[in-house]
GROMACS .gro file of C-alpha atoms in nm:
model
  297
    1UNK     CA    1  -2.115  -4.547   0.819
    2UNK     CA    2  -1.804  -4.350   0.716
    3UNK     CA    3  -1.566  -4.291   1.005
    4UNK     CA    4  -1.414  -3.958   1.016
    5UNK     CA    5  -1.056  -3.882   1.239
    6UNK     CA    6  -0.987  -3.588   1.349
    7UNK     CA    7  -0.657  -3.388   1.197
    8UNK     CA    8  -0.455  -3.164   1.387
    9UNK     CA    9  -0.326  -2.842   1.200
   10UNK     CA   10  -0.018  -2.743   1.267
   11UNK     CA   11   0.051  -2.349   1.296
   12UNK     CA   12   0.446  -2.271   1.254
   13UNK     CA   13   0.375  -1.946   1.438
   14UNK     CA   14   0.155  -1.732   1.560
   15UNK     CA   15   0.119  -1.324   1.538
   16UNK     CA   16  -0.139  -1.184   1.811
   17UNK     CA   17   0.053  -0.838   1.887
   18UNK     CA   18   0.128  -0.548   1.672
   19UNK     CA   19   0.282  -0.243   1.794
   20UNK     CA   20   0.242   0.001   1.522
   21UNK     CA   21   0.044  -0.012   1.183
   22UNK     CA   22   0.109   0.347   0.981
   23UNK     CA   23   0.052   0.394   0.560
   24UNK     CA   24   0.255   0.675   0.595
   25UNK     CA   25   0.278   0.998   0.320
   26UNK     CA   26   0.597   1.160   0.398
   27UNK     CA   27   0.782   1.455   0.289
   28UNK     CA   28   1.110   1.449   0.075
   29UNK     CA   29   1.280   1.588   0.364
   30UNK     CA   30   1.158   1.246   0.592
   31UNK     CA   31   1.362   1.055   0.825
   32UNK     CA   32   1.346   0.801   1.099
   33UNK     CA   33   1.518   0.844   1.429
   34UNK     CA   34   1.813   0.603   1.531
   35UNK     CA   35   1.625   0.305   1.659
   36UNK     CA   36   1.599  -0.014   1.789
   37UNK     CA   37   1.340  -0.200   1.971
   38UNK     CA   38   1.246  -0.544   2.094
   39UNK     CA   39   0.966  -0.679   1.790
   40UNK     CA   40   1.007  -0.713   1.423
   41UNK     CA   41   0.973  -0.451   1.223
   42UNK     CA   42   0.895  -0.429   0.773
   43UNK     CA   43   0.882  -0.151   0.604
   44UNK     CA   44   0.776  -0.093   0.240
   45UNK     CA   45   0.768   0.166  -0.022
   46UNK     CA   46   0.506   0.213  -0.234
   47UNK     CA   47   0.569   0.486  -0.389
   48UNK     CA   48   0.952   0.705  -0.385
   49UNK     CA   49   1.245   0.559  -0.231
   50UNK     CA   50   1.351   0.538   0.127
   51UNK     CA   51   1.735   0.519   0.231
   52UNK     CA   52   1.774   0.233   0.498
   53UNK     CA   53   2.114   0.223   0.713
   54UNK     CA   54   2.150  -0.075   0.940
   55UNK     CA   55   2.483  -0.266   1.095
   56UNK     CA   56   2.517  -0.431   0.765
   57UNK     CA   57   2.540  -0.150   0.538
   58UNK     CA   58   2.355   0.140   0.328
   59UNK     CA   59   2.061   0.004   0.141
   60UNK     CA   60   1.850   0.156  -0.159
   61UNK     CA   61   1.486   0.041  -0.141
   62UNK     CA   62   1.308   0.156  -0.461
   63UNK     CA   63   0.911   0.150  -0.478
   64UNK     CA   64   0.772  -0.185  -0.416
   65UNK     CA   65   1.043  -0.331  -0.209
   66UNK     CA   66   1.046  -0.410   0.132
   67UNK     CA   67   1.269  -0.447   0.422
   68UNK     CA   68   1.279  -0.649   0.781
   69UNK     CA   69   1.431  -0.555   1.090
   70UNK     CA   70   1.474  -0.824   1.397
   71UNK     CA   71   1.421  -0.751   1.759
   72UNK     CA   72   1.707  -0.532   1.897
   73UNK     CA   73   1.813  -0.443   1.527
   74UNK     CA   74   1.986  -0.090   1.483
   75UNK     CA   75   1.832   0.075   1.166
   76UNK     CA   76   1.733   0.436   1.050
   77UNK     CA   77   1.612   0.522   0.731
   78UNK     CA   78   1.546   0.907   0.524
   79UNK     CA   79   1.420   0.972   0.138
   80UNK     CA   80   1.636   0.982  -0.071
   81UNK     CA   81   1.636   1.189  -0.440
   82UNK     CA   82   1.395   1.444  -0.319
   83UNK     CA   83   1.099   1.251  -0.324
   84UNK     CA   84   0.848   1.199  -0.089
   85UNK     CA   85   0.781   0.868  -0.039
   86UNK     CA   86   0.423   0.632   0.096
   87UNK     CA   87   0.561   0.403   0.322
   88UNK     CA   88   0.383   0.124   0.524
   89UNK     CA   89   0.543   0.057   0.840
   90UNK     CA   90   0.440  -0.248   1.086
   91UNK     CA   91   0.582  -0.362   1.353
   92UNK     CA   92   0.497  -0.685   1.518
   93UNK     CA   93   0.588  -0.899   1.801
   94UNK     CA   94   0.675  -1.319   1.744
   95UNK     CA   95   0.948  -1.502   1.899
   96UNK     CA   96   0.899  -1.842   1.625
   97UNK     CA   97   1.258  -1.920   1.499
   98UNK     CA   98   1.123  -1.942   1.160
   99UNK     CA   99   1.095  -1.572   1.113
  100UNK     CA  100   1.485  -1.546   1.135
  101UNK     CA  101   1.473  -1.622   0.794
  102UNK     CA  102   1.388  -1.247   0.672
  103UNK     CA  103   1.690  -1.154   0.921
  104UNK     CA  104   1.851  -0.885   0.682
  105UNK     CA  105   1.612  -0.963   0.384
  106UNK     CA  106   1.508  -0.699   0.154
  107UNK     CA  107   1.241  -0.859  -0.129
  108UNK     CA  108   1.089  -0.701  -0.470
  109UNK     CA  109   0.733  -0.805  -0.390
  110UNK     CA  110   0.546  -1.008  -0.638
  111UNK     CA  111   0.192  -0.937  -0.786
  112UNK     CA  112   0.040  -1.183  -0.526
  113UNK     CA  113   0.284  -1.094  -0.249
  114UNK     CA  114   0.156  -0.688  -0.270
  115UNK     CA  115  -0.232  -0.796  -0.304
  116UNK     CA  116  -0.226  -0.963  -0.012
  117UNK     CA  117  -0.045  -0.674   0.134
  118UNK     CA  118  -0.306  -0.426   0.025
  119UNK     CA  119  -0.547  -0.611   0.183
  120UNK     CA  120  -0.353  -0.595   0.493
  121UNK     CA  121  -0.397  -0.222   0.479
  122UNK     CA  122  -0.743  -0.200   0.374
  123UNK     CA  123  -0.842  -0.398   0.664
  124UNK     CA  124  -0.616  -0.191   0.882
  125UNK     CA  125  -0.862   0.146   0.770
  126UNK     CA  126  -1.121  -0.026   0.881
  127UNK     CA  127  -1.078  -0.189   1.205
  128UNK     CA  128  -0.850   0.154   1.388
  129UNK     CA  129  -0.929   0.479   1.462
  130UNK     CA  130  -0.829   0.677   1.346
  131UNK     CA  131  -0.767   0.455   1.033
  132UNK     CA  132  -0.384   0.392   0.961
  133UNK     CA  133  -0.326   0.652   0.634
  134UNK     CA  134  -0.449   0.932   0.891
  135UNK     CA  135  -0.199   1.156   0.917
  136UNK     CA  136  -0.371   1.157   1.271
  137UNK     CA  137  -0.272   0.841   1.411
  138UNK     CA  138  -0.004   0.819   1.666
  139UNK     CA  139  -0.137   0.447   1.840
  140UNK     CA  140  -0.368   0.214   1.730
  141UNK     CA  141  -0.662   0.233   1.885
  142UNK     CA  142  -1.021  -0.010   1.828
  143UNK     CA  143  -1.267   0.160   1.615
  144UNK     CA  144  -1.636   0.125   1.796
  145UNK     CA  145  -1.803  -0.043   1.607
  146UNK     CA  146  -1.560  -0.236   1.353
  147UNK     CA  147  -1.586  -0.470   1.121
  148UNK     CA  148  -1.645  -0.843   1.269
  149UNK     CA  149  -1.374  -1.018   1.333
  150UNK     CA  150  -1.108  -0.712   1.175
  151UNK     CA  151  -0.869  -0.773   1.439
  152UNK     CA  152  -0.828  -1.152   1.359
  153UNK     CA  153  -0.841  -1.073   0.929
  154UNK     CA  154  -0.482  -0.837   0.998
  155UNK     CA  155  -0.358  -1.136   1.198
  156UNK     CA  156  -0.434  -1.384   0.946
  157UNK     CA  157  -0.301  -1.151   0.645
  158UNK     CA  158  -0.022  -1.065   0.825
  159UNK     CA  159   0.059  -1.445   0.877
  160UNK     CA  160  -0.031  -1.523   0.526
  161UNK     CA  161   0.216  -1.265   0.411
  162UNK     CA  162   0.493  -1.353   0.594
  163UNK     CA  163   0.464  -1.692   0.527
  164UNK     CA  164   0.436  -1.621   0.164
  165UNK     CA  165   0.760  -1.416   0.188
  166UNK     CA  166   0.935  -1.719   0.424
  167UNK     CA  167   0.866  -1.943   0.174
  168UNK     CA  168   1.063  -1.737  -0.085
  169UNK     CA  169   1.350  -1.709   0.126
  170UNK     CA  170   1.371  -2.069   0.187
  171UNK     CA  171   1.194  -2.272  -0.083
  172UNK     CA  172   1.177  -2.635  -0.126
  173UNK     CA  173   1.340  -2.843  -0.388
  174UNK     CA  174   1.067  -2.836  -0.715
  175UNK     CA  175   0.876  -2.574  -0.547
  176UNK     CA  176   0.857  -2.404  -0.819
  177UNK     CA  177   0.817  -2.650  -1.112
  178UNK     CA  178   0.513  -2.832  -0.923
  179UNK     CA  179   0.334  -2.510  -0.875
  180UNK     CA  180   0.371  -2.438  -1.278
  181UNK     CA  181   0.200  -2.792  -1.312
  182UNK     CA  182  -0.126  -2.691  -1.066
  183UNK     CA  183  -0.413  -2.650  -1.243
  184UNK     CA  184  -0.551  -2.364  -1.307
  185UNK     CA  185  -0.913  -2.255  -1.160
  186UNK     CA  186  -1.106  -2.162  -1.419
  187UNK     CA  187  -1.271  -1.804  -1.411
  188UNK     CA  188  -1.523  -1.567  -1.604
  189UNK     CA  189  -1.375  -1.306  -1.820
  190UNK     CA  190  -1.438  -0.971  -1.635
  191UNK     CA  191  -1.251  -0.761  -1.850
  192UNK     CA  192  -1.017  -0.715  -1.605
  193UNK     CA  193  -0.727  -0.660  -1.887
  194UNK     CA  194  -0.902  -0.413  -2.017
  195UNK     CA  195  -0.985  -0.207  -1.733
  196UNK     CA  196  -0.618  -0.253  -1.612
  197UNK     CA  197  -0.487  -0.105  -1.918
  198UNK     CA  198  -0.725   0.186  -1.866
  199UNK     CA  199  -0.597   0.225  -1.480
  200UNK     CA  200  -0.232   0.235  -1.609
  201UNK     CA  201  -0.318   0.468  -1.887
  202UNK     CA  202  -0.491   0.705  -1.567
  203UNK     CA  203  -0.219   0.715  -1.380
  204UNK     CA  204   0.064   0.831  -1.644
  205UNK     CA  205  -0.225   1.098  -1.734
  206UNK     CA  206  -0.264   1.308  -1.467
  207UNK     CA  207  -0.109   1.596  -1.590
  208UNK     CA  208  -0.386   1.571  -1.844
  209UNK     CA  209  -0.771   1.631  -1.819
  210UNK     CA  210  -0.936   1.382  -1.943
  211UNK     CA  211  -1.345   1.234  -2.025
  212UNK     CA  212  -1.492   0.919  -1.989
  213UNK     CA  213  -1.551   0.961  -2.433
  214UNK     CA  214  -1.205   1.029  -2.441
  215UNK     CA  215  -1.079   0.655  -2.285
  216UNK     CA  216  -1.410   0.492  -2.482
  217UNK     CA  217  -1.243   0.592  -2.838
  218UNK     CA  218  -0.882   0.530  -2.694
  219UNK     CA  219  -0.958   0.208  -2.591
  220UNK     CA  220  -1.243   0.114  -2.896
  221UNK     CA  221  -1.515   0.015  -2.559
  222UNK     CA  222  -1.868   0.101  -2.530
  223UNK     CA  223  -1.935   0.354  -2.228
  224UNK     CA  224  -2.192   0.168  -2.059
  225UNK     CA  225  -1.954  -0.122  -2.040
  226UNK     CA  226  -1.635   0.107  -1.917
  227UNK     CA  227  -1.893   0.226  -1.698
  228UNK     CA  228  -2.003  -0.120  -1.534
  229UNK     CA  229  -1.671  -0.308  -1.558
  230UNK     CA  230  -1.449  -0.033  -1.402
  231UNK     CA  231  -1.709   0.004  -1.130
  232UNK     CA  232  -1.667  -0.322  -1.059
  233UNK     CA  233  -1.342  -0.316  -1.050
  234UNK     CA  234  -1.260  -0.053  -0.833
  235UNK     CA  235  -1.583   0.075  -0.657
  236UNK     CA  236  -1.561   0.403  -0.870
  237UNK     CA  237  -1.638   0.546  -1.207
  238UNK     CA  238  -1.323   0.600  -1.383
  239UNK     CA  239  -1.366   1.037  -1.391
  240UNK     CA  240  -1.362   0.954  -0.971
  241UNK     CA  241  -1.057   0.702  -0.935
  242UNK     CA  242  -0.890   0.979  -1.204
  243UNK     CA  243  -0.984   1.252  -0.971
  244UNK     CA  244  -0.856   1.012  -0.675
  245UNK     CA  245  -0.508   0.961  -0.874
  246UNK     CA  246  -0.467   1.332  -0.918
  247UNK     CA  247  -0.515   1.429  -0.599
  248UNK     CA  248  -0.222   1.173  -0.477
  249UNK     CA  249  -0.009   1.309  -0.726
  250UNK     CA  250  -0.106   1.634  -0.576
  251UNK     CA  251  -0.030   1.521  -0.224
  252UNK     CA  252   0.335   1.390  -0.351
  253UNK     CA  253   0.376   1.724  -0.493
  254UNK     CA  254   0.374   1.903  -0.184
  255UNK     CA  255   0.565   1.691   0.049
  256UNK     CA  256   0.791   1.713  -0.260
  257UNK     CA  257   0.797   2.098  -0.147
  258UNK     CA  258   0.975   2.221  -0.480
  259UNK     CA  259   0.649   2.381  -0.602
  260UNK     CA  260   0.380   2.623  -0.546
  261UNK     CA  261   0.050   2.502  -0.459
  262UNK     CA  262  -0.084   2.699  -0.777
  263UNK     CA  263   0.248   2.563  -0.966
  264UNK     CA  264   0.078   2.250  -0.855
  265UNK     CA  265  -0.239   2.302  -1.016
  266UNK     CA  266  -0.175   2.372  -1.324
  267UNK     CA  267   0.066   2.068  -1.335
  268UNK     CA  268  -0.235   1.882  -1.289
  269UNK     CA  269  -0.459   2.048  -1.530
  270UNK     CA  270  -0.682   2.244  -1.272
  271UNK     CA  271  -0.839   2.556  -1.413
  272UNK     CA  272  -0.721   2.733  -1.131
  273UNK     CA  273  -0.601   2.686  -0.752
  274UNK     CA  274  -0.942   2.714  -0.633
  275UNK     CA  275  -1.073   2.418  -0.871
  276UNK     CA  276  -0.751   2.204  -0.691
  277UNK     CA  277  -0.864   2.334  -0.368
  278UNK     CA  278  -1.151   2.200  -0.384
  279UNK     CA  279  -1.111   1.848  -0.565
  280UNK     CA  280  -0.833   1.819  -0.268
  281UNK     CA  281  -1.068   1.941   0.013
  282UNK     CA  282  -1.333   1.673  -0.092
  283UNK     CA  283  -1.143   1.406  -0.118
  284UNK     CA  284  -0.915   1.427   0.170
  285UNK     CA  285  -1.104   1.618   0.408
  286UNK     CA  286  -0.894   1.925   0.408
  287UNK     CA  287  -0.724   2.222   0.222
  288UNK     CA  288  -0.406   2.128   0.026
  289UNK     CA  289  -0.258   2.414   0.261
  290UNK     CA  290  -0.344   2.257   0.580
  291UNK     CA  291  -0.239   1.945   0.433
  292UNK     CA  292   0.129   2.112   0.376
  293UNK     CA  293   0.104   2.226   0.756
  294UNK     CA  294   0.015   1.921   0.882
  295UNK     CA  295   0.287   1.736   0.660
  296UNK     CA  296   0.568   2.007   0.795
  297UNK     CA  297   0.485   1.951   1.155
   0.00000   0.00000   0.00000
């Protein structure tokens, strides 16, 4: 009979408090209060910039960076350039020396790095109520009922992430040679180049109006098969993620607050306000007019 023993895992620390959890969609004119507080704090831009001041000194953070404040860390932060920037802000609480490694950091996040990261904040729409890109939220509270086990899937992404960005800061000798010499898993060819190309070619389109034929002959594909792979990609056909992308562009538009909302529909192709009215009513749930009211308050 084989004998087994028992190995203990170690865990270098251990996140079980968060304070805050926002996606935020500010306006150009956005800033954060003078603050500090006693639990980390990161904060990234995904889309804009955002203008960080802290006892070290001015920092830029362009879209897809991210910065990290310590416990008891002065910092305030505005956009900058007239945009309006999507920032996700978490704050956490952990006292493990390790983390005063991202003391100060600011890191360009990595393809892996921001996937984990988005799955941080899908998971966060799921488990709170209201979910975390509600303009709406001001505290997180448990959404009845929730996914099993959310709670403990933004604990262990959060972890993962940090740990992730930790080992960046502070990599071992070789790291990154032996990792180039891991094998590979192999996988099945989903098209997944493909239907990225067509995502990328969306979103520097949506000025345009555009048809499903249209991306079949520009990309030489059949349309059942843009049909089935982008689906299953993305969880939408691509005239609804299009629709989705214009409607964010919309949204950046008017925090922007340079434009008319009818301006604003013709930069996006609509046939009229009332056609972006609508689009913007179904997908977010209200009128692109409440939407600048609730955005100016």
């Amino acid at each position: 009979m084989i004998e087994f023993k028992a190995f203990q895992l170690h865990k270098a620390f251990t996140i079980s408090e968060i304070m805050s959890f926002y996606y935020m969609e500010v306006a150009s004119s956005f800033s954060f209060p003078p603050q500090r507080h006693d639990f980390w704090e990161m904060v990234y831009v995904d889309k804009g910039e955002l203008q960080v001041e802290t006892a070290a000194g001015m920092h830029r953070l362009p879209q897809g960076q991210i910065i990290f404040h310590e416990p008891q860390e002065y910092h305030v932060g505005k956009a900058i350039r007239n945009t309006a920037p999507n920032l996700v802000v978490l704050t956490f609480a952990c006292d493990a020396a390790c983390l005063s490694s991202l003391r100060g950091k600011i890191f360009q996040l990595n393809p892996g790095e921001r996937e984990v990261l988005a799955c941080l904040i899908r998971e966060g729409t799921r488990v709170f109520n209201p979910p975390i890109d509600s303009p709406d939220i001001r505290y997180l509270e448990r959404r009845d009922p929730a996914p099993f086990a959310g709670e403990q899937v933004i604990c262990n992404y959060l972890e993962i992430f940090l740990i992730l960005l930790l080992r960046r800061a502070d990599p071992l000798p070789g790291e990154e040679t032996a990792q180039s010499a891991l094998p590979l898993l192999t996988r099945q060819d989903t098209g997944l180049d493909l239907i990225n190309q067509v995502i990328r070619y969306l979103s520097q389109h949506t000025a345009e109006r555009l048809s499903v034929e249209q991306l079949c002959q520009l990309f030489y594909t059949s349309r059942s098969y843009l049909m089935s792979a982008f689906k299953q990609r993305t969880q939408h056909s691509p005239m609804e993620y299009f629709n989705l992308l214009k409607i964010d562009r919309g949204k950046s538009l008017i925090r922007a607050g340079r434009q008319s909302l009818s301006q604003i529909a013709e930069q996006l192709s609509y046939r009229d306000l009332g056609s972006f009215s609508r689009q913007f009513k179904k997908i977010t749930g209200m009128s692109p007019t409440e939407y600048r009211r609730l955005i100016k308050s």
